[in-house]
mmCIF file of C-alpha atoms and ligand atoms in Angstrom:
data_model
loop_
_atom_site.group_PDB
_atom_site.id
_atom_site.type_symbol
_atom_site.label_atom_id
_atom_site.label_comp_id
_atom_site.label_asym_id
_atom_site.label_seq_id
_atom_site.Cartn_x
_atom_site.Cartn_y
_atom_site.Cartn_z
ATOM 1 C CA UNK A 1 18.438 -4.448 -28.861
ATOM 2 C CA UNK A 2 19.599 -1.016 -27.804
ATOM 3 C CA UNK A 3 22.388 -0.149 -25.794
ATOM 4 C CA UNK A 4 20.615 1.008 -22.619
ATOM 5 C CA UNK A 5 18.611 -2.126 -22.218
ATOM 6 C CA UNK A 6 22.506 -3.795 -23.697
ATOM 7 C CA UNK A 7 23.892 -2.532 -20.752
ATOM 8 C CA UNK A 8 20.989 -2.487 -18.036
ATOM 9 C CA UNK A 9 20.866 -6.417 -18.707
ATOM 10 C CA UNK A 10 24.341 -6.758 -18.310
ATOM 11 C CA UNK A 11 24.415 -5.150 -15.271
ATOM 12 C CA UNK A 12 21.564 -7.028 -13.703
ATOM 13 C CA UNK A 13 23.015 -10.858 -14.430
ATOM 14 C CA UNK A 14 25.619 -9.522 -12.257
ATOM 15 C CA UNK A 15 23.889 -7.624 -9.654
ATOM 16 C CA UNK A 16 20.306 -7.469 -10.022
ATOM 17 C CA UNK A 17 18.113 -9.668 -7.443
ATOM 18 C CA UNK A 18 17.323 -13.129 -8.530
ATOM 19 C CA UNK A 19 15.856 -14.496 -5.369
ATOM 20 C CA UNK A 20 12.554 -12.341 -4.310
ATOM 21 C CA UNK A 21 9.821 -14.440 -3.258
ATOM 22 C CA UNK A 22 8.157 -13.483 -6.241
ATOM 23 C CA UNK A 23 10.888 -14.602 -8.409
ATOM 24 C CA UNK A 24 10.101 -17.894 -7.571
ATOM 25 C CA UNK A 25 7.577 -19.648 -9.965
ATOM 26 C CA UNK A 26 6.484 -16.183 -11.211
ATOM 27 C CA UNK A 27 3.131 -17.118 -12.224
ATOM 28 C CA UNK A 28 0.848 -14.032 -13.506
ATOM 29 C CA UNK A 29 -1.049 -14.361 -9.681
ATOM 30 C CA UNK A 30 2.115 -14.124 -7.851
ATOM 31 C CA UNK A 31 3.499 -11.181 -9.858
ATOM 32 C CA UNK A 32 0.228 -9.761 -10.007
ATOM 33 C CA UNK A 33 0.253 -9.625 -5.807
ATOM 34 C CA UNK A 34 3.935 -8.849 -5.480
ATOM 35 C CA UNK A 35 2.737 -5.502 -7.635
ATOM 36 C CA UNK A 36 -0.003 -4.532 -5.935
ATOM 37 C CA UNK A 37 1.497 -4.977 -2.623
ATOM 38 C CA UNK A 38 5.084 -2.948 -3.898
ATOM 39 C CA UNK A 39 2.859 0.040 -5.259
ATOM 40 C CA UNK A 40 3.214 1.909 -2.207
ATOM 41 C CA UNK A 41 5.829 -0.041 -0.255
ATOM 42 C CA UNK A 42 9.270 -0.929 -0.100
ATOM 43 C CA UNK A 43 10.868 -4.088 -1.084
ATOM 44 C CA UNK A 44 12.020 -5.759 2.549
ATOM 45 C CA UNK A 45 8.305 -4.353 4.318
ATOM 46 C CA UNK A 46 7.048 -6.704 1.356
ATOM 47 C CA UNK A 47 8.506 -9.518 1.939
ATOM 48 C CA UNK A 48 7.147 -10.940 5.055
ATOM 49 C CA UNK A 49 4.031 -9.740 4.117
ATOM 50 C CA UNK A 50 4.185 -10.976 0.625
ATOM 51 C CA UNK A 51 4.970 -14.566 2.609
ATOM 52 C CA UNK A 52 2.017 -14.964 4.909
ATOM 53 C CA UNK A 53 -0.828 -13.868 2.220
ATOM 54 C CA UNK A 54 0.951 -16.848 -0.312
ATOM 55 C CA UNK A 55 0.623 -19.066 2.642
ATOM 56 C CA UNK A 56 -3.051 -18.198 3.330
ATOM 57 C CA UNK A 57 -4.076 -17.034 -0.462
ATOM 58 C CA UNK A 58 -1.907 -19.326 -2.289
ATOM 59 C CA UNK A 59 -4.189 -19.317 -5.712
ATOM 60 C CA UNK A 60 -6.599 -16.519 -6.934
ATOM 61 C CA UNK A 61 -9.219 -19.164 -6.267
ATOM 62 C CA UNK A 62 -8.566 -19.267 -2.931
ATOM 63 C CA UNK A 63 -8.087 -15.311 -2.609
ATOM 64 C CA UNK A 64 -11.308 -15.139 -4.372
ATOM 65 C CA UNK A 65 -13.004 -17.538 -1.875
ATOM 66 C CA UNK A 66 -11.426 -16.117 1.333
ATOM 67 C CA UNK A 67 -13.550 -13.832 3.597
ATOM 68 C CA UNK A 68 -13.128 -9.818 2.987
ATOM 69 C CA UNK A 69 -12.015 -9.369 6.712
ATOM 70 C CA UNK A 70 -9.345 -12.335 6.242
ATOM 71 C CA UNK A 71 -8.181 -10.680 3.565
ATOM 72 C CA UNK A 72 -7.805 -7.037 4.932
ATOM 73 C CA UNK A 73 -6.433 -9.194 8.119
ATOM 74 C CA UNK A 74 -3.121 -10.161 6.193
ATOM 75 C CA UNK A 75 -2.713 -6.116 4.980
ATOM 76 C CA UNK A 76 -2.913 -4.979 8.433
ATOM 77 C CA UNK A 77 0.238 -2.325 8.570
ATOM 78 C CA UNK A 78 0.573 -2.162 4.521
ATOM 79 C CA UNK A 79 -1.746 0.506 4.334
ATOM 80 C CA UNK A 80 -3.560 1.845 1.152
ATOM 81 C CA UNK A 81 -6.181 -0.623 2.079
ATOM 82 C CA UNK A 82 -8.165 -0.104 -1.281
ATOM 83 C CA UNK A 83 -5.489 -2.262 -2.797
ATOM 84 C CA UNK A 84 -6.999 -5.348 -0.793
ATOM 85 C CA UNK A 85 -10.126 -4.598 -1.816
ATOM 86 C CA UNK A 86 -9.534 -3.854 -5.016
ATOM 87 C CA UNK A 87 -7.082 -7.560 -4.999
ATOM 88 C CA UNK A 88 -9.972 -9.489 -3.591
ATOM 89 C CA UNK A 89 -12.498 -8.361 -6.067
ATOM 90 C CA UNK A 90 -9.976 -8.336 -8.965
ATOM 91 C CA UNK A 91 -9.606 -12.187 -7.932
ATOM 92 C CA UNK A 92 -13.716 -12.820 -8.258
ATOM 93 C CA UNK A 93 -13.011 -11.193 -11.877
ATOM 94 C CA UNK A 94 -10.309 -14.029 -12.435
ATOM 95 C CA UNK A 95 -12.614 -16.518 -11.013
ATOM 96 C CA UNK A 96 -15.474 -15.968 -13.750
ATOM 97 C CA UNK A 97 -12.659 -16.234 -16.146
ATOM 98 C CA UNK A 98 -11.899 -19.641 -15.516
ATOM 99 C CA UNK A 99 -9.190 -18.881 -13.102
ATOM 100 C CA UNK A 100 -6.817 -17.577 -16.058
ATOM 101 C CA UNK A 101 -5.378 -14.228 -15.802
ATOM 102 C CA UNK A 102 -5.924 -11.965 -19.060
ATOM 103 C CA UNK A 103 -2.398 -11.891 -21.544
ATOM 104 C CA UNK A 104 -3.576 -8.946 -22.938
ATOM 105 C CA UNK A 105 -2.876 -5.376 -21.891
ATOM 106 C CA UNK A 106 -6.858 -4.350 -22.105
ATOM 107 C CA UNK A 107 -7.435 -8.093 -20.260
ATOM 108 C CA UNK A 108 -5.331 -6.942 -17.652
ATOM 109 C CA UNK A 109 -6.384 -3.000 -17.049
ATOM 110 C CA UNK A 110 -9.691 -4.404 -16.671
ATOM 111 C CA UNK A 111 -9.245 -6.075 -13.568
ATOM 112 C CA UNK A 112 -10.231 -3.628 -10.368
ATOM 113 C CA UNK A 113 -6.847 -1.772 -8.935
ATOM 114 C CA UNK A 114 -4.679 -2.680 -12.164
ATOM 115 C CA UNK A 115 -2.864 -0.101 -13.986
ATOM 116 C CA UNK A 116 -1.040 -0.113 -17.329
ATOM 117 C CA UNK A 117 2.700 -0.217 -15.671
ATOM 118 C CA UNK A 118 1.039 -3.353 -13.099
ATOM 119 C CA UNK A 119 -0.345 -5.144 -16.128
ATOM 120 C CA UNK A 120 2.902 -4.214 -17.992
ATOM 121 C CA UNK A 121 4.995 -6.125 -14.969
ATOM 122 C CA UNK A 122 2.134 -9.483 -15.405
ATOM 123 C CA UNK A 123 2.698 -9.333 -18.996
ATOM 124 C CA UNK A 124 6.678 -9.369 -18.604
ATOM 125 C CA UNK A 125 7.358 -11.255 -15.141
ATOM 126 C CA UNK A 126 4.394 -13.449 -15.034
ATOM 127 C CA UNK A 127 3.456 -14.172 -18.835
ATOM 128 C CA UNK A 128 6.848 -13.691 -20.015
ATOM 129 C CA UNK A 129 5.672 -11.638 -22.647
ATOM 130 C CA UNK A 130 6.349 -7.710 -23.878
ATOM 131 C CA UNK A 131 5.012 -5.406 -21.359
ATOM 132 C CA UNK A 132 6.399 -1.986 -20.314
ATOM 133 C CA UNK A 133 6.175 -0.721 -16.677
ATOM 134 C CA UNK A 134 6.160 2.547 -14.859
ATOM 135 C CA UNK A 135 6.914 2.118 -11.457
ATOM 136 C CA UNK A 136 8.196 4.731 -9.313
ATOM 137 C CA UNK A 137 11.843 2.987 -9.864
ATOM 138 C CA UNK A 138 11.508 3.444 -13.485
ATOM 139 C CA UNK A 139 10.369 6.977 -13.256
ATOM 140 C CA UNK A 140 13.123 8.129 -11.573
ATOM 141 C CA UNK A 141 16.149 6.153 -13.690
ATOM 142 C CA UNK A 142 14.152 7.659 -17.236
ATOM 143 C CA UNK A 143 13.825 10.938 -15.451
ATOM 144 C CA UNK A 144 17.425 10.993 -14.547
ATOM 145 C CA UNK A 145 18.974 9.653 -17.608
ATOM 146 C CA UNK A 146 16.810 11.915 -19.793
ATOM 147 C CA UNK A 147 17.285 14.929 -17.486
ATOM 148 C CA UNK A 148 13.281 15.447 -17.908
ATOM 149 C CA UNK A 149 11.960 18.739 -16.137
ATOM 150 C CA UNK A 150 8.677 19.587 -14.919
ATOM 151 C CA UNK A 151 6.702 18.076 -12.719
ATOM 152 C CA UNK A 152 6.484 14.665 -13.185
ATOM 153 C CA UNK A 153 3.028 13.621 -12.265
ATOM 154 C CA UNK A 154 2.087 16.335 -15.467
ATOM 155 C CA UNK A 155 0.059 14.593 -17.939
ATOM 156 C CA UNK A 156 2.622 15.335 -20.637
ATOM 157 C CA UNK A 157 5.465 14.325 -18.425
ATOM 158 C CA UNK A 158 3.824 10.979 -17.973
ATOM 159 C CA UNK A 159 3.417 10.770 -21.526
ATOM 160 C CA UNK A 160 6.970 11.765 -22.618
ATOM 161 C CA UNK A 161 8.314 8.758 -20.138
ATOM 162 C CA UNK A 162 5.875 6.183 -21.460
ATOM 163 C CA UNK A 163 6.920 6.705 -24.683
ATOM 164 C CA UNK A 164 10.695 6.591 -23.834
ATOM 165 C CA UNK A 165 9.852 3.489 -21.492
ATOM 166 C CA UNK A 166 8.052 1.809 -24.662
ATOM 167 C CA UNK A 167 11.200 2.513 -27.015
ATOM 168 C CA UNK A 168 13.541 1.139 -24.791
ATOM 169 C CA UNK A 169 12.127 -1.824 -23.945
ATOM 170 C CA UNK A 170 13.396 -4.427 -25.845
ATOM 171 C CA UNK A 171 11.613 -7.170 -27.377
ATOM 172 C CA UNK A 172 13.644 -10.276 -26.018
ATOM 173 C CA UNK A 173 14.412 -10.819 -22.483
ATOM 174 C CA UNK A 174 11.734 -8.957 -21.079
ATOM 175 C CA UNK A 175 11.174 -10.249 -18.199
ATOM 176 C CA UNK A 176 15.224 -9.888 -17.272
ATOM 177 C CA UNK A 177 14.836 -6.551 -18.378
ATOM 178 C CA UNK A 178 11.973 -4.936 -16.468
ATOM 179 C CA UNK A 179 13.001 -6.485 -13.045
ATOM 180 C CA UNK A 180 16.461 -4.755 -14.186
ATOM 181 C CA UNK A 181 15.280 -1.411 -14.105
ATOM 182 C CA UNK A 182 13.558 -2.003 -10.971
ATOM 183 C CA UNK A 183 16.674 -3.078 -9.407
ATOM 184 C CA UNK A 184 18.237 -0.365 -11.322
ATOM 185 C CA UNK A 185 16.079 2.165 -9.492
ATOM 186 C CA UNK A 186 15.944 0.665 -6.106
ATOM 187 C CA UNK A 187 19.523 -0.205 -5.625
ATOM 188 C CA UNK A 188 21.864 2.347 -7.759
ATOM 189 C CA UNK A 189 19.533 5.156 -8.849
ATOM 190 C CA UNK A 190 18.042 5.693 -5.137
ATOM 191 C CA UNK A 191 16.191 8.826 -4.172
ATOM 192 C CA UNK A 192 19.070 10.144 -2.418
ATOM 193 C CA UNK A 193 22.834 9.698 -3.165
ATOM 194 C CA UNK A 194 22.101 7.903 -6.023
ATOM 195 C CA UNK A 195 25.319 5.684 -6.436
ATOM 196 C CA UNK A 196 26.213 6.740 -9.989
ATOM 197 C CA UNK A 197 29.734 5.626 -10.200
ATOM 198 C CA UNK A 198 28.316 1.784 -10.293
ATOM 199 C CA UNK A 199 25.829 2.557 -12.803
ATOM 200 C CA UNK A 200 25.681 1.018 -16.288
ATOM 201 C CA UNK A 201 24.409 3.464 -17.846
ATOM 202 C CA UNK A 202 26.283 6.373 -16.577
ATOM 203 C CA UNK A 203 28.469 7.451 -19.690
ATOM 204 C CA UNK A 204 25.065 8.499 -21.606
ATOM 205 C CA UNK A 205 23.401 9.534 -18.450
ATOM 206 C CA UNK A 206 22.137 13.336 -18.685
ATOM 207 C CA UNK A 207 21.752 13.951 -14.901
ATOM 208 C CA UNK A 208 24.702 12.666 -14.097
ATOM 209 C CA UNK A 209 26.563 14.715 -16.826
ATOM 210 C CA UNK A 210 24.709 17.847 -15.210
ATOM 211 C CA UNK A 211 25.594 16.649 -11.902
ATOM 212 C CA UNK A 212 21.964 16.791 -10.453
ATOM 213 C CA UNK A 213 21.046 13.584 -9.944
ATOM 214 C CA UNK A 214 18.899 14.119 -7.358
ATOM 215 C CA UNK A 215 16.894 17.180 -9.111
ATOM 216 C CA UNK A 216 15.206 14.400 -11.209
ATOM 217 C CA UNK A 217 12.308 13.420 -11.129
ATOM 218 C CA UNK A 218 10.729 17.622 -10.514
ATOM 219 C CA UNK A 219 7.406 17.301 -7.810
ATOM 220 C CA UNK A 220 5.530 20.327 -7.539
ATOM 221 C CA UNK A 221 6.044 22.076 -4.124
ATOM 222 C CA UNK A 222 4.447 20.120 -1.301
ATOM 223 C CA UNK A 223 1.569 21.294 0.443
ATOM 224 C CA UNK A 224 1.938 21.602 4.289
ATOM 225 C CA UNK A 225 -0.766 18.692 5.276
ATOM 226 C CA UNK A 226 -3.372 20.199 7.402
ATOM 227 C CA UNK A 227 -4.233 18.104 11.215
ATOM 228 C CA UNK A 228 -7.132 16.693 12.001
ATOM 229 C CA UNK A 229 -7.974 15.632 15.606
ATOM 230 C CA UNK A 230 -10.033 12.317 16.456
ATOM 231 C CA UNK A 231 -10.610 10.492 19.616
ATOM 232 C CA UNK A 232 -10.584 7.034 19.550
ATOM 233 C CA UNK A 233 -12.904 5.189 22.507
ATOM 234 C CA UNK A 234 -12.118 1.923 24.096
ATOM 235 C CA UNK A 235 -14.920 0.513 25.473
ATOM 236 C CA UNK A 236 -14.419 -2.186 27.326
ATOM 237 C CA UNK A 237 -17.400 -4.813 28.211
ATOM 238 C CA UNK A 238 -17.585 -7.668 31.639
ATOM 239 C CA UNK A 239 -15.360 -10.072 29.348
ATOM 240 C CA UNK A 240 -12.606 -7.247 28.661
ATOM 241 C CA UNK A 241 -13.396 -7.036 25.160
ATOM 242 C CA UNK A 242 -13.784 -3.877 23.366
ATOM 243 C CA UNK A 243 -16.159 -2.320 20.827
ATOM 244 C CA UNK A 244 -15.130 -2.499 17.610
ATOM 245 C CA UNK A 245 -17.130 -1.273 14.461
ATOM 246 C CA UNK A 246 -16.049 -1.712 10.983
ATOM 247 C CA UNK A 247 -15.680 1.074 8.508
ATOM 248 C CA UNK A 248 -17.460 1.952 5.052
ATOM 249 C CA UNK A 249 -16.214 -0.047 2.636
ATOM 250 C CA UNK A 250 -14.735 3.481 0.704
ATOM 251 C CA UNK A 251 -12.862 6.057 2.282
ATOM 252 C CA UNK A 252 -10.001 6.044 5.069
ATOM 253 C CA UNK A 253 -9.201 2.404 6.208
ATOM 254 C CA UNK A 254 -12.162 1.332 4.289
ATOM 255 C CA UNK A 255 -13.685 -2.270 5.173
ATOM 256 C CA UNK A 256 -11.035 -2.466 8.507
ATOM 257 C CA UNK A 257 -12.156 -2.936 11.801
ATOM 258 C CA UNK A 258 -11.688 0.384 14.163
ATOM 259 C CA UNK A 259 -12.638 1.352 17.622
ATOM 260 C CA UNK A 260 -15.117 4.092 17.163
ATOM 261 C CA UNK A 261 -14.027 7.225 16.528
ATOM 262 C CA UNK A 262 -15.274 10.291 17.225
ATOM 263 C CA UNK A 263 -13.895 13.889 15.777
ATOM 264 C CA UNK A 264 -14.047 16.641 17.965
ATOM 265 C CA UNK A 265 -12.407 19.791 19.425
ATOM 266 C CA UNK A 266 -11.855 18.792 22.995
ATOM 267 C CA UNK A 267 -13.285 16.398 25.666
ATOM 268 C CA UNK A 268 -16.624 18.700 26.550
ATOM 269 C CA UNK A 269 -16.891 18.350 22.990
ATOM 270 C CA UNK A 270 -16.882 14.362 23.233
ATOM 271 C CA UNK A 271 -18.855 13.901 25.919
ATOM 272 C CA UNK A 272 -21.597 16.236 24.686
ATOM 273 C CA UNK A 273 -21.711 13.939 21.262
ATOM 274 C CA UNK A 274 -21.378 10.911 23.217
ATOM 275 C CA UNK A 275 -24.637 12.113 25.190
ATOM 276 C CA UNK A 276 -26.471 13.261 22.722
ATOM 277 C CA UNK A 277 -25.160 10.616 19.663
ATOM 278 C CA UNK A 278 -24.373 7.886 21.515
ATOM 279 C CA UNK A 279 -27.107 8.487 24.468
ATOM 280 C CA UNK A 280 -24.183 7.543 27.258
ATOM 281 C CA UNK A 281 -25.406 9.252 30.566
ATOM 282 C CA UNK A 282 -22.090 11.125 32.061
ATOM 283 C CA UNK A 283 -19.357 9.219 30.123
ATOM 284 C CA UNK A 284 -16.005 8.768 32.493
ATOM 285 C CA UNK A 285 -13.404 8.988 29.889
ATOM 286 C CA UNK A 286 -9.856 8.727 30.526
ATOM 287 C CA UNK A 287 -7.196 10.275 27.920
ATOM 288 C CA UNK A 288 -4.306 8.022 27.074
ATOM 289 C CA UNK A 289 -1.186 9.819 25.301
ATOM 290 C CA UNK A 290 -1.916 11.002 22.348
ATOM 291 C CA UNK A 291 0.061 10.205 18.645
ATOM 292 C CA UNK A 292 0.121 11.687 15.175
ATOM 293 C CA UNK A 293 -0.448 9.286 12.274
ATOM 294 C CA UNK A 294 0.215 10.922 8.510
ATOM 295 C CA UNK A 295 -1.549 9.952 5.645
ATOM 296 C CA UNK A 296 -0.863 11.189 2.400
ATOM 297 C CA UNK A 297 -3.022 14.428 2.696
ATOM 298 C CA UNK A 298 -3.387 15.033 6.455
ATOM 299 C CA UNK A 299 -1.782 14.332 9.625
ATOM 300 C CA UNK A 300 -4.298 12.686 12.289
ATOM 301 C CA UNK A 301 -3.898 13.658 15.803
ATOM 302 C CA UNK A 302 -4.853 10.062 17.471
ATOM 303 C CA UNK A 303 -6.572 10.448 20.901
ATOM 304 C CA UNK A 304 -6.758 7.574 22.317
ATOM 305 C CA UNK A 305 -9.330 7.695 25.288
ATOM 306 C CA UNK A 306 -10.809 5.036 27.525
ATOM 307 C CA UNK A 307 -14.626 5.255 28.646
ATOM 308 C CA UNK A 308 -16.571 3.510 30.851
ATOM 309 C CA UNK A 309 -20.323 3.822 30.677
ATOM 310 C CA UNK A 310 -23.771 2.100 28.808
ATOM 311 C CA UNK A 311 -23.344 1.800 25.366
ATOM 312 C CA UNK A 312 -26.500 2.118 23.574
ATOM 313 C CA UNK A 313 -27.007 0.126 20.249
ATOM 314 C CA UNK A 314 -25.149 1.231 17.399
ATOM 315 C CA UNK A 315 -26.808 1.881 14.328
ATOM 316 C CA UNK A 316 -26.055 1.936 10.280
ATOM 317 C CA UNK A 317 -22.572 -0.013 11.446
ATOM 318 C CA UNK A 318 -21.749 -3.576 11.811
ATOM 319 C CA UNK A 319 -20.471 -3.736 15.411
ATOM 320 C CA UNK A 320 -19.264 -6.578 17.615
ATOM 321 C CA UNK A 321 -16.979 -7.118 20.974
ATOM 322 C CA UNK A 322 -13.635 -9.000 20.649
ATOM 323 C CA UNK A 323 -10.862 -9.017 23.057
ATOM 324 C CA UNK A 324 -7.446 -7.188 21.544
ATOM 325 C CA UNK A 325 -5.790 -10.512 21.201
ATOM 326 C CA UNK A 326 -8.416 -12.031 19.075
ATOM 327 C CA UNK A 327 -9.001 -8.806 17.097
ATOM 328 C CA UNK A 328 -5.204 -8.828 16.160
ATOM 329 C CA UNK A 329 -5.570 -12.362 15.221
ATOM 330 C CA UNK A 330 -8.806 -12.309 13.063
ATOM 331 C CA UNK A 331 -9.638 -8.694 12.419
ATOM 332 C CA UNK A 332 -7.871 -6.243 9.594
ATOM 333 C CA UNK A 333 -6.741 -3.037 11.863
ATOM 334 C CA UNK A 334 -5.318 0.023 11.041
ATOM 335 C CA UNK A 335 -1.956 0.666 11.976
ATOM 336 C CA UNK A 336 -2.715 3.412 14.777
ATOM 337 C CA UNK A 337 -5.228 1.223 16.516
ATOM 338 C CA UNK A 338 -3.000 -1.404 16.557
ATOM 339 C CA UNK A 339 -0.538 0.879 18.027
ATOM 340 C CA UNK A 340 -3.365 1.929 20.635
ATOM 341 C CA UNK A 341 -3.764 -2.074 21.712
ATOM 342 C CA UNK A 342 -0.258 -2.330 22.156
ATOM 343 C CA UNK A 343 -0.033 1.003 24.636
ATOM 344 C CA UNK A 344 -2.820 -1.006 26.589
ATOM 345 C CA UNK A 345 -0.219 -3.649 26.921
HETATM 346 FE FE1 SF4 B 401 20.722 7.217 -12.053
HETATM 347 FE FE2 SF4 B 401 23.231 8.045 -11.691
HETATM 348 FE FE3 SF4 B 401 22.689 5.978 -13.282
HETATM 349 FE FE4 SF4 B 401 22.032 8.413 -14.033
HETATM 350 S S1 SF4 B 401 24.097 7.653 -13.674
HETATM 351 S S2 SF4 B 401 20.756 6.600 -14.186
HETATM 352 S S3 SF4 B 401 21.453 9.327 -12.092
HETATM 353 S S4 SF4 B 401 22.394 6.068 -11.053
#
């Protein structure tokens, strides 16, 4: 074994986390969830989260079985909801397998929404067998202790970390090992201040012996994310429940549940499309305050509005009236719109 991975296990009997809910009976499903659902999200958001769909989904049979809007139900708030979609049809693929998760690295990469460093983490944590991740943890301690330039979602970046990830992991204690260097990462080698006096791997570390830590891993320059503006109608009906229409399954918030949403300049604007889209004589509409919701290439200007007036049918959408209370219960929602319901009180 070599001394990095010597010293990174060392470290982690010590320190490292040993009592994640995924830790426990680490079967390839649980690992395989606890990855998807830490892709884009940090460890303690996880964890309830992580709870509830184990008490609901607590087999891939059962996540394969369970309703689409169930499942998108439980992600509320995670965002990135391709990930559910891509976990509930990933579970169908287990399903027609018998139930039994691939052990093999092209097994694994086939199933929809897994990558090489997610089937790496099955492999190690939930087959207890060689695998080699890539997380955004690992990226940064490699990075760091390599003092690798450029930007590091380049191609031959990428490939210049695999191949350092692959040499240093070792071929016993695997599974020790790659939870190590997330801990490693997460705890010690943070974004910021990373604490590098604690670190086990500080005498060979390159960063540190540069003293720019924090320079490592390069981005390219970010973009300033351009706004977009979109009102977002609640209509109520004679039993107080609102409209609610549910998305394409691709795209922004795919598959959830939203009020419907119109994009537009200003309120003439609305009520003209309402008219002539919608076929609402005079909407009343009311403006609530407005919010700004970011996603990863655009900030959304949320305009929440409330309109009274005779909805027509609505076509090419699958539509239907719940109250707020039982679409928070039963309905996947995006984060804003549950932020809307709440302003409603
Ligand atoms: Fe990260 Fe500091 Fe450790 Fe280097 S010494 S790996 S920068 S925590």
């Amino acid at each position: 074994m070599n001394s990095f991975s010597q010293h990174v296990l060392t470290w982690f009997d010590a320190h490292g986390r040993h009592d994640l809910p995924w830790q426990l009976n680490p079967t390839p499903y649980r690992v395989w969830v606890s990855e998807i659902m830490l892709q884009q999200t940090q460890v303690a958001t996880v964890i309830p989260y992580y709870q509830r769909f184990m008490d609901s989904f607590p087999t891939v049979q059962a996540l394969a079985h369970a309703d689409e809007d169930a499942v998108l139900q439980h992600w509320a708030g995670l965002g990135y909801y391709a990930r559910a979609r891509n976990l509930h049809y990933a579970a169908k693929q287990v399903l027609a397998m018998d139930g039994v998760f691939p052990q093999t690295l092209e097994g694994l990469i086939a199933l929809k929404g897994v990558g090489c460093s997610t089937a790496g983490a099955i492999l190690a944590l939930g087959w207890q067998q060689r695998g080699v991740i890539m997380d955004g943890n690992v990226k940064r301690v490699l990075s760091r202790h390599f003092a690798i330039g450029g930007d590091s979602s380049s191609a031959a970046v990428q490939q210049q970390l695999w191949a350092l990830a692959e040499q240093l992991t070792p071929h016993t204690q695997v599974a020790a090992y790659t939870q190590a260097m997330m801990d490693l990462g997460a705890t010690l080698c943070t974004r910021s201040k990373p604490l590098c006096l604690y670190c086990p791997v500080q005498k060979a570390c390159q960063a540190f012996a540069l003293g720019t830590p924090s320079a490592f891993p390069q981005k390219k320059a970010a973009k300033e994310l351009p706004t977009r503006r979109a009102y977002f109608l609640i209509i109520k009906n004679e039993q107080q429940e609102l409209l609610w229409l549910k998305r394409p399954p691709t795209g922004i918030w795919g598959g959830l549940w939203c009020l419907p949403q119109i994009e537009a300049q200003d309120l003439q604007q609305l009520s003209d499309i309402l008219q002539q889209d919608w076929g609402i004589k005079e909407p009343k509409i009311q403006s609530m305050t407005p919010f700004r919701h970011t996603f990863s290439h655009y900030h959304l200007q949320v305009q929440p509005v409330q309109m009274r007036g005779q909805v027509g049918l609505i076509k090419e959408q699958l539509s239907q009236w719940k109250t707020p209370q039982a679409a928070l219960q039963s309905l996947g929602l995006p984060q804003p719109i549950t932020k809307i319901l709440e302003m409603l009180g």
